[in-house]
């Protein structure tokens, strides 16, 4: 017989927290508890704060988010969030996420993130690869626009998409992550 998964719900939206608690109260294999929880179900902001609390390091964090933004999900997972599902998740999907986290695995709601490439990054378009290559060569946005014969705004748009797909906030961080993922060669 398996021991129940101990869950704490600390979601910042009271109606969502109440709904999650009601859903889990009727679910076999889980127990709602407080301080000795295996998994904390919360919102993105609180989840990120939990990661920074050393006393809570042994707990797994499942974010239940309202929006399906790739950027937000990518950032949360990159920061160490263990699981990510949406408010629209079914009971079965929520329980699947909890089981995965309890077994030490990660979980991202199906369809939330595009399939990962072999290197672990989101798929890049050929134009995004061109921009990434030129950034790696030290080109600025204006030089990239001239080289690729596209507008400066288009370059900035490609940069934004690259950063989101790589989970980066800056050009330097994007380059480091791209090198780690084998998308560009080390110098």
CSV table of C-alpha atoms in Angstrom, one decimal:
chain,number,residue,atom,x,y,z
A,1,UNK,CA,0.0,0.0,0.0
A,2,UNK,CA,1.3,3.4,-0.9
A,3,UNK,CA,1.4,6.2,1.6
A,4,UNK,CA,-0.7,9.3,0.5
A,5,UNK,CA,1.0,12.2,-1.1
A,6,UNK,CA,0.9,15.1,1.4
A,7,UNK,CA,-0.1,18.3,-0.2
A,8,UNK,CA,-0.2,22.0,0.9
A,9,UNK,CA,-2.2,24.5,-1.1
A,10,UNK,CA,-0.9,28.1,-0.8
A,11,UNK,CA,-2.2,29.6,-4.0
A,12,UNK,CA,-2.5,33.4,-3.9
A,13,UNK,CA,-6.0,33.5,-5.4
A,14,UNK,CA,-8.5,32.4,-2.7
A,15,UNK,CA,-11.1,31.0,-5.1
A,16,UNK,CA,-8.4,28.9,-6.9
A,17,UNK,CA,-7.0,27.7,-3.6
A,18,UNK,CA,-10.5,26.7,-2.4
A,19,UNK,CA,-11.2,24.9,-5.6
A,20,UNK,CA,-7.9,23.0,-5.5
A,21,UNK,CA,-8.6,22.0,-1.9
A,22,UNK,CA,-12.1,20.8,-2.7
A,23,UNK,CA,-10.8,18.8,-5.7
A,24,UNK,CA,-8.1,17.2,-3.7
A,25,UNK,CA,-10.3,16.4,-0.7
A,26,UNK,CA,-12.2,14.0,-2.9
A,27,UNK,CA,-9.1,12.4,-4.4
A,28,UNK,CA,-7.7,9.1,-3.3
A,29,UNK,CA,-4.0,9.0,-2.6
A,30,UNK,CA,-3.6,12.6,-1.5
A,31,UNK,CA,-3.9,14.2,1.9
A,32,UNK,CA,-4.1,18.0,2.5
A,33,UNK,CA,-1.7,19.0,5.3
A,34,UNK,CA,0.5,21.9,6.3
A,35,UNK,CA,4.1,22.0,7.3
A,36,UNK,CA,5.0,18.4,6.5
A,37,UNK,CA,3.8,18.5,2.9
A,38,UNK,CA,5.7,16.7,0.1
A,39,UNK,CA,4.3,19.0,-2.5
A,40,UNK,CA,3.2,22.7,-2.4
A,41,UNK,CA,0.6,23.8,-4.9
A,42,UNK,CA,0.8,27.5,-5.5
A,43,UNK,CA,0.8,30.3,-8.0
A,44,UNK,CA,3.9,31.3,-10.0
A,45,UNK,CA,4.9,34.3,-7.8
A,46,UNK,CA,4.7,32.3,-4.5
A,47,UNK,CA,6.4,29.3,-6.1
A,48,UNK,CA,9.4,31.4,-7.1
A,49,UNK,CA,9.6,32.7,-3.5
A,50,UNK,CA,9.4,29.2,-2.1
A,51,UNK,CA,12.4,28.2,-4.1
A,52,UNK,CA,14.4,30.8,-2.3
A,53,UNK,CA,13.5,29.5,1.2
A,54,UNK,CA,16.2,27.1,2.3
A,55,UNK,CA,13.9,25.6,4.9
A,56,UNK,CA,11.5,24.5,2.2
A,57,UNK,CA,14.2,23.1,-0.2
A,58,UNK,CA,13.0,19.5,0.2
A,59,UNK,CA,9.5,20.3,-1.0
A,60,UNK,CA,8.4,20.0,-4.6
A,61,UNK,CA,6.6,23.0,-6.1
A,62,UNK,CA,3.6,22.7,-8.5
A,63,UNK,CA,2.5,26.0,-10.0
A,64,UNK,CA,-1.1,26.3,-11.1
A,65,UNK,CA,-1.2,29.3,-13.4
A,66,UNK,CA,-3.9,31.2,-15.2
A,67,UNK,CA,-2.1,32.0,-18.4
A,68,UNK,CA,-0.4,29.6,-20.8
A,69,UNK,CA,2.5,31.9,-21.7
A,70,UNK,CA,5.6,30.0,-22.9
A,71,UNK,CA,7.8,32.7,-21.4
A,72,UNK,CA,6.3,32.3,-17.9
A,73,UNK,CA,6.4,28.6,-17.9
A,74,UNK,CA,9.9,28.5,-19.3
A,75,UNK,CA,11.2,30.9,-16.7
A,76,UNK,CA,9.5,29.0,-13.8
A,77,UNK,CA,10.9,25.7,-14.9
A,78,UNK,CA,14.4,27.2,-15.5
A,79,UNK,CA,14.3,28.7,-12.0
A,80,UNK,CA,13.6,25.2,-10.5
A,81,UNK,CA,9.8,24.9,-10.3
A,82,UNK,CA,9.1,21.2,-10.5
A,83,UNK,CA,5.7,21.3,-12.2
A,84,UNK,CA,3.5,23.7,-14.1
A,85,UNK,CA,-0.2,23.3,-15.0
A,86,UNK,CA,-3.0,25.7,-15.8
A,87,UNK,CA,-6.2,26.7,-14.0
A,88,UNK,CA,-8.0,24.8,-16.8
A,89,UNK,CA,-6.4,21.5,-15.9
A,90,UNK,CA,-8.6,18.5,-15.3
A,91,UNK,CA,-8.6,16.6,-12.1
A,92,UNK,CA,-6.8,13.8,-13.9
A,93,UNK,CA,-4.1,16.1,-15.2
A,94,UNK,CA,-3.6,17.7,-11.7
A,95,UNK,CA,-3.3,14.2,-10.1
A,96,UNK,CA,-0.9,13.1,-12.9
A,97,UNK,CA,1.3,16.2,-12.1
A,98,UNK,CA,1.2,15.4,-8.4
A,99,UNK,CA,2.2,11.7,-8.9
A,100,UNK,CA,5.0,12.8,-11.2
A,101,UNK,CA,6.4,15.3,-8.7
A,102,UNK,CA,6.0,12.8,-5.9
A,103,UNK,CA,8.1,10.3,-7.9
A,104,UNK,CA,10.8,12.9,-8.3
A,105,UNK,CA,10.0,13.8,-11.9
A,106,UNK,CA,9.0,17.1,-13.4
A,107,UNK,CA,5.7,17.9,-15.0
A,108,UNK,CA,4.6,20.5,-17.6
A,109,UNK,CA,1.0,20.5,-18.8
A,110,UNK,CA,0.8,18.8,-22.2
A,111,UNK,CA,0.8,21.3,-25.0
A,112,UNK,CA,1.9,24.2,-22.8
A,113,UNK,CA,5.5,24.1,-24.2
A,114,UNK,CA,6.5,23.2,-27.7
A,115,UNK,CA,8.5,19.9,-27.9
A,116,UNK,CA,12.1,20.4,-26.9
A,117,UNK,CA,14.9,20.0,-29.4
A,118,UNK,CA,17.6,17.4,-28.6
A,119,UNK,CA,19.7,20.1,-27.0
A,120,UNK,CA,17.0,20.9,-24.5
A,121,UNK,CA,15.8,24.2,-26.1
A,122,UNK,CA,12.6,25.2,-27.7
A,123,UNK,CA,12.7,24.8,-31.5
A,124,UNK,CA,14.2,27.8,-33.3
A,125,UNK,CA,13.1,29.0,-36.7
A,126,UNK,CA,15.8,29.3,-39.4
A,127,UNK,CA,15.7,33.1,-39.1
A,128,UNK,CA,16.1,32.9,-35.3
A,129,UNK,CA,19.1,30.7,-35.8
A,130,UNK,CA,20.5,33.3,-38.2
A,131,UNK,CA,20.1,36.0,-35.7
A,132,UNK,CA,21.6,33.8,-32.9
A,133,UNK,CA,24.6,33.1,-35.1
A,134,UNK,CA,25.2,36.8,-35.7
A,135,UNK,CA,24.7,37.7,-32.1
A,136,UNK,CA,27.3,35.1,-31.2
A,137,UNK,CA,29.7,36.7,-33.7
A,138,UNK,CA,29.3,40.0,-31.7
A,139,UNK,CA,27.0,41.8,-34.1
A,140,UNK,CA,24.6,44.4,-32.7
A,141,UNK,CA,21.0,44.8,-33.8
A,142,UNK,CA,21.7,47.3,-36.6
A,143,UNK,CA,24.4,45.1,-38.1
A,144,UNK,CA,22.1,42.1,-37.9
A,145,UNK,CA,19.4,44.0,-39.7
A,146,UNK,CA,21.8,45.1,-42.4
A,147,UNK,CA,23.3,41.6,-42.9
A,148,UNK,CA,19.9,39.8,-43.0
A,149,UNK,CA,18.2,42.7,-44.9
A,150,UNK,CA,15.4,43.0,-42.4
A,151,UNK,CA,14.1,45.9,-40.3
A,152,UNK,CA,15.5,46.8,-36.9
A,153,UNK,CA,12.1,46.1,-35.3
A,154,UNK,CA,12.2,42.6,-36.8
A,155,UNK,CA,15.6,41.9,-35.3
A,156,UNK,CA,14.3,43.0,-31.9
A,157,UNK,CA,11.3,40.7,-32.3
A,158,UNK,CA,13.6,37.8,-33.1
A,159,UNK,CA,15.7,38.7,-30.1
A,160,UNK,CA,12.6,38.6,-27.9
A,161,UNK,CA,11.6,35.2,-29.2
A,162,UNK,CA,15.1,33.9,-28.8
A,163,UNK,CA,15.2,35.1,-25.2
A,164,UNK,CA,11.9,33.5,-24.4
A,165,UNK,CA,12.8,30.2,-26.0
A,166,UNK,CA,16.2,30.1,-24.2
A,167,UNK,CA,14.8,31.3,-20.9
A,168,UNK,CA,17.1,34.3,-21.0
A,169,UNK,CA,16.6,37.9,-19.9
A,170,UNK,CA,19.7,39.5,-21.5
A,171,UNK,CA,21.8,39.0,-24.6
A,172,UNK,CA,24.7,37.7,-22.5
A,173,UNK,CA,22.5,35.2,-20.7
A,174,UNK,CA,21.1,34.1,-24.1
A,175,UNK,CA,24.6,33.4,-25.4
A,176,UNK,CA,25.5,31.4,-22.3
A,177,UNK,CA,22.4,29.3,-22.5
A,178,UNK,CA,22.7,28.8,-26.3
A,179,UNK,CA,26.3,27.6,-25.8
A,180,UNK,CA,25.3,25.2,-23.0
A,181,UNK,CA,22.5,23.8,-25.2
A,182,UNK,CA,24.9,23.3,-28.2
A,183,UNK,CA,23.1,25.8,-30.4
A,184,UNK,CA,26.2,27.8,-31.0
A,185,UNK,CA,29.9,26.7,-30.9
A,186,UNK,CA,32.2,27.7,-28.0
A,187,UNK,CA,34.8,30.2,-29.0
